[in-house]
Amino acid sequence: HKGVVPLLLIFISFFTAKAAVIFVTLQYNVTIPATDVQSAETISLYHYGIKDLATIFFYMLVAIIIHAIIQEYVLDKINRKMHFSKTKHSKFNESGQLSAFYLFSCVWGTSILVSENYISDPTSLWRDYPHTLIPFQMKFFYILQLAYWFHAFPELYFQKTKKEDIFRQIVYIGLYLFHIAGAYLLKLTHLGLVLLVLHYFVEFLFHISRLFYFSDERYQKGFSLWAVLFVLARLLTLILSVLTFGFGLARAEDQQLNFSTGNFNILAVRISVLASICMAQAFMMWKFINFQLRRWREHSSSQPQSVKKKFVTAKGKTSRKERENGINGTVTSNGADSPRSRKDKSS
């Protein structure tokens, strides 16, 4: 990172005013004039287009710089103090970076949900579909999400990821990009935001618990809470998805594919998206069950060893009285104390 960050800063500084507008600011702004019925002031809404790729690319570079700053000024200092092994070192860095991102995204996403009244009105997940025009905060949130997960690909090189872990990381990153981009392109931004905030909160709890575990291996309460919330999050994700695609969008009047208006509410798309979400939840549950089984095996294998060690230690210890009288309470025959030797002396 030390050599990459200055190059990125120099590259960003070469942007001219016209180029900076395309890369830095959000594109495809639509201004809705004020009316007595809807609003007392003009509203700026956004839709997506090909120019969003330039904005995603710019903020991907910004994400690489922020990643390097967190790594160098926070995580590396903690690593030097804690003296972690190589395995713990890489996992600590991963959890440190992801916990910061999940916390930021979860707080920001929750503020959007509250300000747009998505929590108080669940029907807003499918009402007025397609959600072609979205507010600034919503679009910027999705742009940064895509930029962050795209930046994770070059980070595999910068972090010197092991060859055996690269495929797992690519699948992990690809799943995020597939679902976030799918929600953005298919105009399902309302449902996608709710599911992302729900998922990010559970993931943040896992990674922050792992950070505490690395500092003190006796800390297990966070993992127990995460296990319960993980299962509840999977169930809630399935419930919201079935309600949206099987109940809300299935009863909509306009169910014709129309690329100009951005309407993808047809049976094939609904089944495909719902199947994708269900498969992702099943995959995460499978990984979760394997993780819990591995933890249970490690705990059960370490428990007999500790019991055996205690038993051997207790067996090896002898009291002072036993050492004086002999082993296990038996009296030793010393020459001066034996009856036969006293009889020989008298004779």
Coordinates of C-alpha atoms in Angstrom, one line a residue:
H1 CA 0.0 0.0 0.0
K2 CA 2.8 2.4 0.7
G3 CA 3.8 2.7 -2.9
V4 CA 0.2 2.6 -4.3
V5 CA -1.4 5.4 -2.3
P6 CA 0.9 8.2 -3.6
L7 CA 0.3 7.0 -7.2
L8 CA -3.5 7.0 -6.6
L9 CA -3.4 10.5 -5.2
I10 CA -1.3 11.7 -8.1
F11 CA -3.7 10.0 -10.6
I12 CA -6.8 11.7 -8.9
S13 CA -5.1 15.1 -8.9
F14 CA -4.8 14.9 -12.7
F15 CA -8.6 15.1 -13.1
T16 CA -9.7 18.3 -14.9
A17 CA -12.8 20.1 -13.9
K18 CA -14.9 18.4 -16.6
A19 CA -13.5 15.0 -15.8
A20 CA -14.0 15.5 -12.1
V21 CA -17.7 16.2 -12.6
I22 CA -18.1 12.8 -14.3
F23 CA -16.0 10.9 -11.7
V24 CA -16.8 12.6 -8.4
T25 CA -20.4 13.8 -8.6
L26 CA -23.5 11.6 -9.2
Q27 CA -24.9 11.6 -12.7
Y28 CA -28.4 11.5 -14.1
N29 CA -30.0 14.1 -11.9
V30 CA -33.8 14.8 -12.4
T31 CA -35.3 17.9 -10.8
I32 CA -38.9 17.7 -10.0
P33 CA -40.5 21.1 -9.6
A34 CA -42.5 22.1 -6.6
T35 CA -46.3 21.5 -6.6
D36 CA -49.0 22.2 -4.1
V37 CA -49.9 18.5 -4.0
Q38 CA -46.5 16.8 -3.6
S39 CA -44.0 19.2 -2.1
A40 CA -43.4 22.9 -1.3
E41 CA -39.9 22.8 -2.8
T42 CA -38.1 21.2 -5.7
I43 CA -36.8 17.7 -5.3
S44 CA -33.7 16.2 -6.9
L45 CA -33.9 12.5 -7.8
Y46 CA -31.6 10.2 -9.7
H47 CA -31.6 7.2 -12.0
Y48 CA -28.8 5.1 -13.3
G49 CA -26.8 4.9 -16.5
I50 CA -23.4 4.0 -18.1
K51 CA -21.7 7.1 -16.5
D52 CA -22.1 5.5 -13.1
L53 CA -19.2 3.2 -13.9
A54 CA -16.9 6.2 -13.9
T55 CA -18.2 7.3 -10.5
I56 CA -17.8 3.7 -9.2
F57 CA -14.2 3.6 -10.5
F58 CA -13.3 6.9 -8.7
Y59 CA -14.7 5.9 -5.4
M60 CA -13.1 2.5 -5.7
L61 CA -9.7 4.3 -5.7
V62 CA -10.9 6.3 -2.7
A63 CA -11.8 3.0 -0.9
I64 CA -8.2 1.7 -1.6
I65 CA -6.7 4.8 0.0
I66 CA -9.0 4.6 3.0
H67 CA -8.2 0.9 3.3
A68 CA -4.5 1.7 3.4
I69 CA -4.9 4.4 6.0
I70 CA -6.9 2.1 8.4
Q71 CA -4.4 -0.7 7.8
E72 CA -1.3 1.4 8.5
Y73 CA -2.4 3.8 11.3
V74 CA -4.8 1.5 13.2
L75 CA -4.5 -2.2 12.5
D76 CA -0.7 -2.5 12.0
K77 CA -0.1 -0.7 15.3
I78 CA -2.4 -3.1 17.2
N79 CA -0.7 -6.1 15.4
R80 CA 2.7 -4.9 16.6
K81 CA 1.5 -4.7 20.2
M82 CA -0.4 -8.0 20.2
H83 CA 2.3 -10.1 18.4
F84 CA -0.2 -12.3 16.5
S85 CA 0.7 -15.3 14.4
K86 CA 0.5 -15.1 10.6
T87 CA -2.9 -16.8 10.6
K88 CA -4.4 -14.5 13.3
H89 CA -2.6 -11.5 11.7
S90 CA -4.5 -11.9 8.4
K91 CA -7.9 -12.7 10.1
F92 CA -7.4 -9.7 12.4
N93 CA -6.8 -7.4 9.5
E94 CA -9.8 -8.8 7.6
S95 CA -12.2 -8.4 10.6
G96 CA -10.8 -4.9 11.4
Q97 CA -11.4 -3.7 7.8
L98 CA -14.8 -5.3 7.5
S99 CA -16.1 -4.3 10.9
A100 CA -15.3 -0.6 10.1
F101 CA -17.1 -0.9 6.7
Y102 CA -20.1 -2.8 8.1
L103 CA -20.6 -0.3 10.9
F104 CA -20.4 2.7 8.6
S105 CA -22.8 1.1 6.0
C106 CA -25.2 -0.1 8.7
V107 CA -25.5 3.3 10.4
W108 CA -25.8 5.1 7.0
G109 CA -28.4 2.6 5.7
T110 CA -30.5 2.8 8.8
S111 CA -30.6 6.6 8.6
I112 CA -31.9 6.3 5.0
L113 CA -34.5 3.8 6.1
V114 CA -35.7 6.1 8.8
S115 CA -35.7 9.3 6.7
E116 CA -37.6 7.6 3.8
N117 CA -40.1 5.9 6.2
Y118 CA -39.3 2.4 4.8
I119 CA -39.3 0.8 8.3
S120 CA -42.7 2.3 9.4
D121 CA -44.3 1.3 6.0
P122 CA -43.2 -2.2 4.8
T123 CA -45.4 -1.9 1.7
S124 CA -42.9 0.7 0.4
L125 CA -40.7 -2.3 -0.5
W126 CA -42.9 -3.0 -3.5
R127 CA -45.3 -0.1 -3.8
D128 CA -44.9 2.2 -6.8
Y129 CA -42.5 -0.2 -8.5
P130 CA -40.4 0.3 -10.6
H131 CA -38.4 2.6 -8.3
T132 CA -36.8 4.4 -11.2
L133 CA -36.0 7.7 -9.5
I134 CA -34.3 7.5 -6.1
P135 CA -33.0 10.2 -3.7
F136 CA -29.4 11.3 -3.6
Q137 CA -28.6 9.4 -0.4
M138 CA -29.9 6.1 -1.8
K139 CA -28.0 6.3 -5.1
F140 CA -24.8 7.4 -3.3
F141 CA -25.1 4.5 -0.9
Y142 CA -25.3 2.0 -3.8
I143 CA -22.4 3.6 -5.7
L144 CA -20.2 3.3 -2.6
Q145 CA -21.3 -0.3 -2.0
L146 CA -20.3 -1.3 -5.5
A147 CA -17.1 0.7 -5.3
Y148 CA -16.1 -0.9 -2.0
W149 CA -16.6 -4.5 -3.2
F150 CA -14.8 -3.8 -6.5
H151 CA -11.9 -2.4 -4.5
A152 CA -11.7 -5.8 -2.7
F153 CA -10.3 -7.4 -5.9
P154 CA -7.0 -5.4 -6.0
E155 CA -6.8 -5.8 -2.2
L156 CA -6.3 -9.5 -2.7
Y157 CA -2.9 -8.6 -4.3
F158 CA -2.0 -5.8 -1.9
Q159 CA -2.8 -8.0 1.2
K160 CA -0.8 -10.9 -0.3
T161 CA -3.6 -13.3 0.1
K162 CA -2.7 -17.0 0.2
K163 CA -3.4 -18.9 -3.0
E164 CA -5.7 -21.3 -1.3
D165 CA -7.8 -18.5 0.0
I166 CA -8.1 -16.5 -3.2
F167 CA -11.0 -18.5 -4.7
R168 CA -13.0 -18.3 -1.4
Q169 CA -12.5 -14.5 -1.3
I170 CA -13.5 -14.1 -5.0
V171 CA -16.7 -16.1 -4.4
Y172 CA -17.4 -14.0 -1.2
I173 CA -16.8 -10.7 -3.1
G174 CA -18.7 -11.9 -6.2
L175 CA -21.9 -12.7 -4.2
Y176 CA -22.0 -9.2 -2.8
L177 CA -21.5 -7.6 -6.2
F178 CA -24.0 -9.8 -7.8
H179 CA -26.8 -9.1 -5.4
I180 CA -26.1 -5.4 -4.9
A181 CA -25.8 -4.7 -8.6
G182 CA -28.9 -6.8 -9.2
A183 CA -31.0 -4.7 -6.7
Y184 CA -29.6 -1.5 -8.3
L185 CA -30.2 -2.5 -11.9
L186 CA -33.6 -4.2 -11.4
K187 CA -35.0 -1.1 -9.5
L188 CA -35.3 -3.1 -6.3
T189 CA -33.3 -0.5 -4.3
H190 CA -35.8 -0.4 -1.4
L191 CA -35.8 -4.1 -0.7
G192 CA -32.0 -4.3 -1.3
L193 CA -31.3 -1.5 1.2
V194 CA -33.4 -3.3 4.0
L195 CA -31.7 -6.6 3.4
L196 CA -28.2 -5.1 3.2
V197 CA -28.7 -3.3 6.6
L198 CA -30.0 -6.4 8.2
H199 CA -27.1 -8.5 6.8
Y200 CA -24.4 -5.9 7.6
F201 CA -25.5 -5.7 11.2
V202 CA -25.1 -9.4 11.8
E203 CA -21.8 -9.5 10.0
F204 CA -20.5 -6.5 12.0
L205 CA -21.4 -8.4 15.2
F206 CA -19.4 -11.4 14.0
H207 CA -16.3 -9.5 13.1
I208 CA -16.2 -7.3 16.2
S209 CA -16.6 -10.5 18.3
R210 CA -13.7 -12.0 16.5
L211 CA -11.6 -8.9 17.2
F212 CA -12.4 -9.3 20.9
Y213 CA -11.7 -13.0 20.7
F214 CA -8.2 -12.4 19.3
S215 CA -7.4 -10.1 22.3
D216 CA -8.9 -12.6 24.8
E217 CA -9.6 -16.1 23.7
R218 CA -12.0 -16.6 26.7
Y219 CA -14.4 -14.2 25.1
Q220 CA -17.3 -16.3 23.6
K221 CA -20.5 -14.3 24.4
G222 CA -20.4 -12.3 21.2
F223 CA -20.3 -15.5 19.0
S224 CA -23.3 -16.9 20.9
L225 CA -25.3 -13.7 20.3
W226 CA -24.2 -13.6 16.7
A227 CA -25.3 -17.3 16.1
V228 CA -28.9 -16.5 17.3
L229 CA -29.1 -13.2 15.2
F230 CA -27.6 -14.9 12.2
V231 CA -30.4 -17.5 12.0
L232 CA -33.1 -14.8 12.7
A233 CA -31.6 -12.6 9.9
R234 CA -31.8 -15.5 7.4
L235 CA -35.5 -16.1 8.3
L236 CA -36.4 -12.4 8.2
T237 CA -34.6 -12.1 4.8
L238 CA -36.7 -15.0 3.4
I239 CA -39.9 -13.6 4.8
L240 CA -39.4 -10.1 3.4
S241 CA -38.3 -11.5 0.0
V242 CA -41.4 -13.8 -0.3
L243 CA -43.7 -11.0 0.8
T244 CA -42.2 -8.6 -1.9
F245 CA -42.0 -11.0 -4.8
G246 CA -44.8 -13.5 -4.0
F247 CA -47.3 -11.0 -2.5
G248 CA -46.6 -7.4 -3.4
L249 CA -45.1 -7.5 -6.9
A250 CA -47.3 -10.5 -7.9
R251 CA -50.4 -8.4 -7.4
A252 CA -49.2 -5.3 -9.2
E253 CA -51.2 -4.2 -12.2
D254 CA -48.4 -3.6 -14.6
Q255 CA -46.5 -6.9 -15.2
Q256 CA -45.0 -6.4 -18.6
L257 CA -41.3 -6.2 -19.3
N258 CA -40.4 -2.6 -20.3
F259 CA -36.8 -1.5 -20.5
S260 CA -37.6 2.1 -21.2
T261 CA -39.5 2.5 -17.9
G262 CA -37.3 0.0 -16.0
N263 CA -40.2 -2.4 -15.3
F264 CA -38.8 -5.9 -14.7
N265 CA -41.9 -7.2 -12.8
I266 CA -42.6 -10.4 -14.8
L267 CA -42.9 -13.9 -13.5
A268 CA -39.6 -15.1 -14.8
V269 CA -37.6 -12.3 -13.1
R270 CA -39.5 -12.6 -9.8
I271 CA -38.8 -16.4 -9.7
S272 CA -35.1 -15.9 -10.6
V273 CA -34.5 -13.1 -8.1
L274 CA -36.3 -15.0 -5.3
A275 CA -34.4 -18.2 -6.2
S276 CA -31.1 -16.3 -6.1
I277 CA -31.9 -14.9 -2.6
C278 CA -33.0 -18.3 -1.3
M279 CA -29.8 -20.0 -2.7
A280 CA -27.7 -17.3 -1.1
Q281 CA -29.4 -17.8 2.3
A282 CA -29.0 -21.6 2.0
F283 CA -25.3 -21.2 1.1
M284 CA -24.7 -18.9 4.2
M285 CA -26.6 -21.4 6.4
W286 CA -24.4 -24.2 5.2
K287 CA -21.3 -22.2 5.9
F288 CA -22.7 -21.3 9.3
I289 CA -23.5 -24.9 10.2
N290 CA -20.0 -26.0 9.2
F291 CA -18.5 -23.2 11.3
Q292 CA -20.5 -24.2 14.4
L293 CA -19.6 -27.9 13.9
R294 CA -15.9 -27.1 13.6
R295 CA -16.1 -25.0 16.8
W296 CA -18.0 -27.8 18.6
R297 CA -15.3 -30.4 17.5
E298 CA -12.5 -28.1 18.7
H299 CA -14.2 -27.5 22.0
S300 CA -14.9 -31.2 22.5
S301 CA -11.4 -32.3 21.6
S302 CA -9.8 -29.8 23.9
Q303 CA -12.0 -30.6 26.9
P304 CA -10.8 -34.2 27.4
Q305 CA -7.2 -33.1 27.2
S306 CA -7.7 -30.5 29.9
V307 CA -9.6 -33.1 32.1
K308 CA -6.8 -35.6 31.6
K309 CA -4.2 -33.1 32.4
K310 CA -5.9 -32.2 35.6
F311 CA -6.2 -35.8 36.5
V312 CA -2.5 -36.5 36.0
T313 CA -1.6 -33.4 37.9
A314 CA -3.8 -34.4 40.9
K315 CA -2.5 -38.0 40.8
G316 CA 1.1 -36.8 40.7
K317 CA 0.7 -34.5 43.8
T318 CA 1.2 -36.1 47.2
S319 CA 0.6 -34.6 50.6
R320 CA 3.3 -34.0 53.2
K321 CA 1.9 -36.8 55.4
E322 CA 2.1 -39.3 52.5
R323 CA 5.6 -38.3 51.7
E324 CA 6.6 -38.9 55.3
N325 CA 4.7 -42.2 55.6
G326 CA 5.3 -43.5 52.2
I327 CA 3.5 -43.6 48.9
N328 CA -0.3 -43.7 48.9
G329 CA -0.5 -44.0 52.7
T330 CA 1.8 -47.1 53.0
V331 CA 4.4 -47.0 55.7
T332 CA 8.0 -47.4 54.6
S333 CA 10.3 -49.7 56.5
N334 CA 13.3 -47.7 57.6
G335 CA 16.1 -49.6 59.3
A336 CA 16.0 -47.6 62.5
D337 CA 12.2 -48.0 63.0
S338 CA 11.7 -51.6 62.1
P339 CA 10.9 -54.0 65.0
R340 CA 13.4 -56.6 63.7
S341 CA 16.3 -54.1 63.9
R342 CA 15.4 -53.0 67.4
K343 CA 15.3 -56.7 68.5
D344 CA 18.7 -57.2 66.9
K345 CA 20.1 -54.3 68.8
S346 CA 18.8 -55.5 72.1
S347 CA 20.3 -58.8 71.6

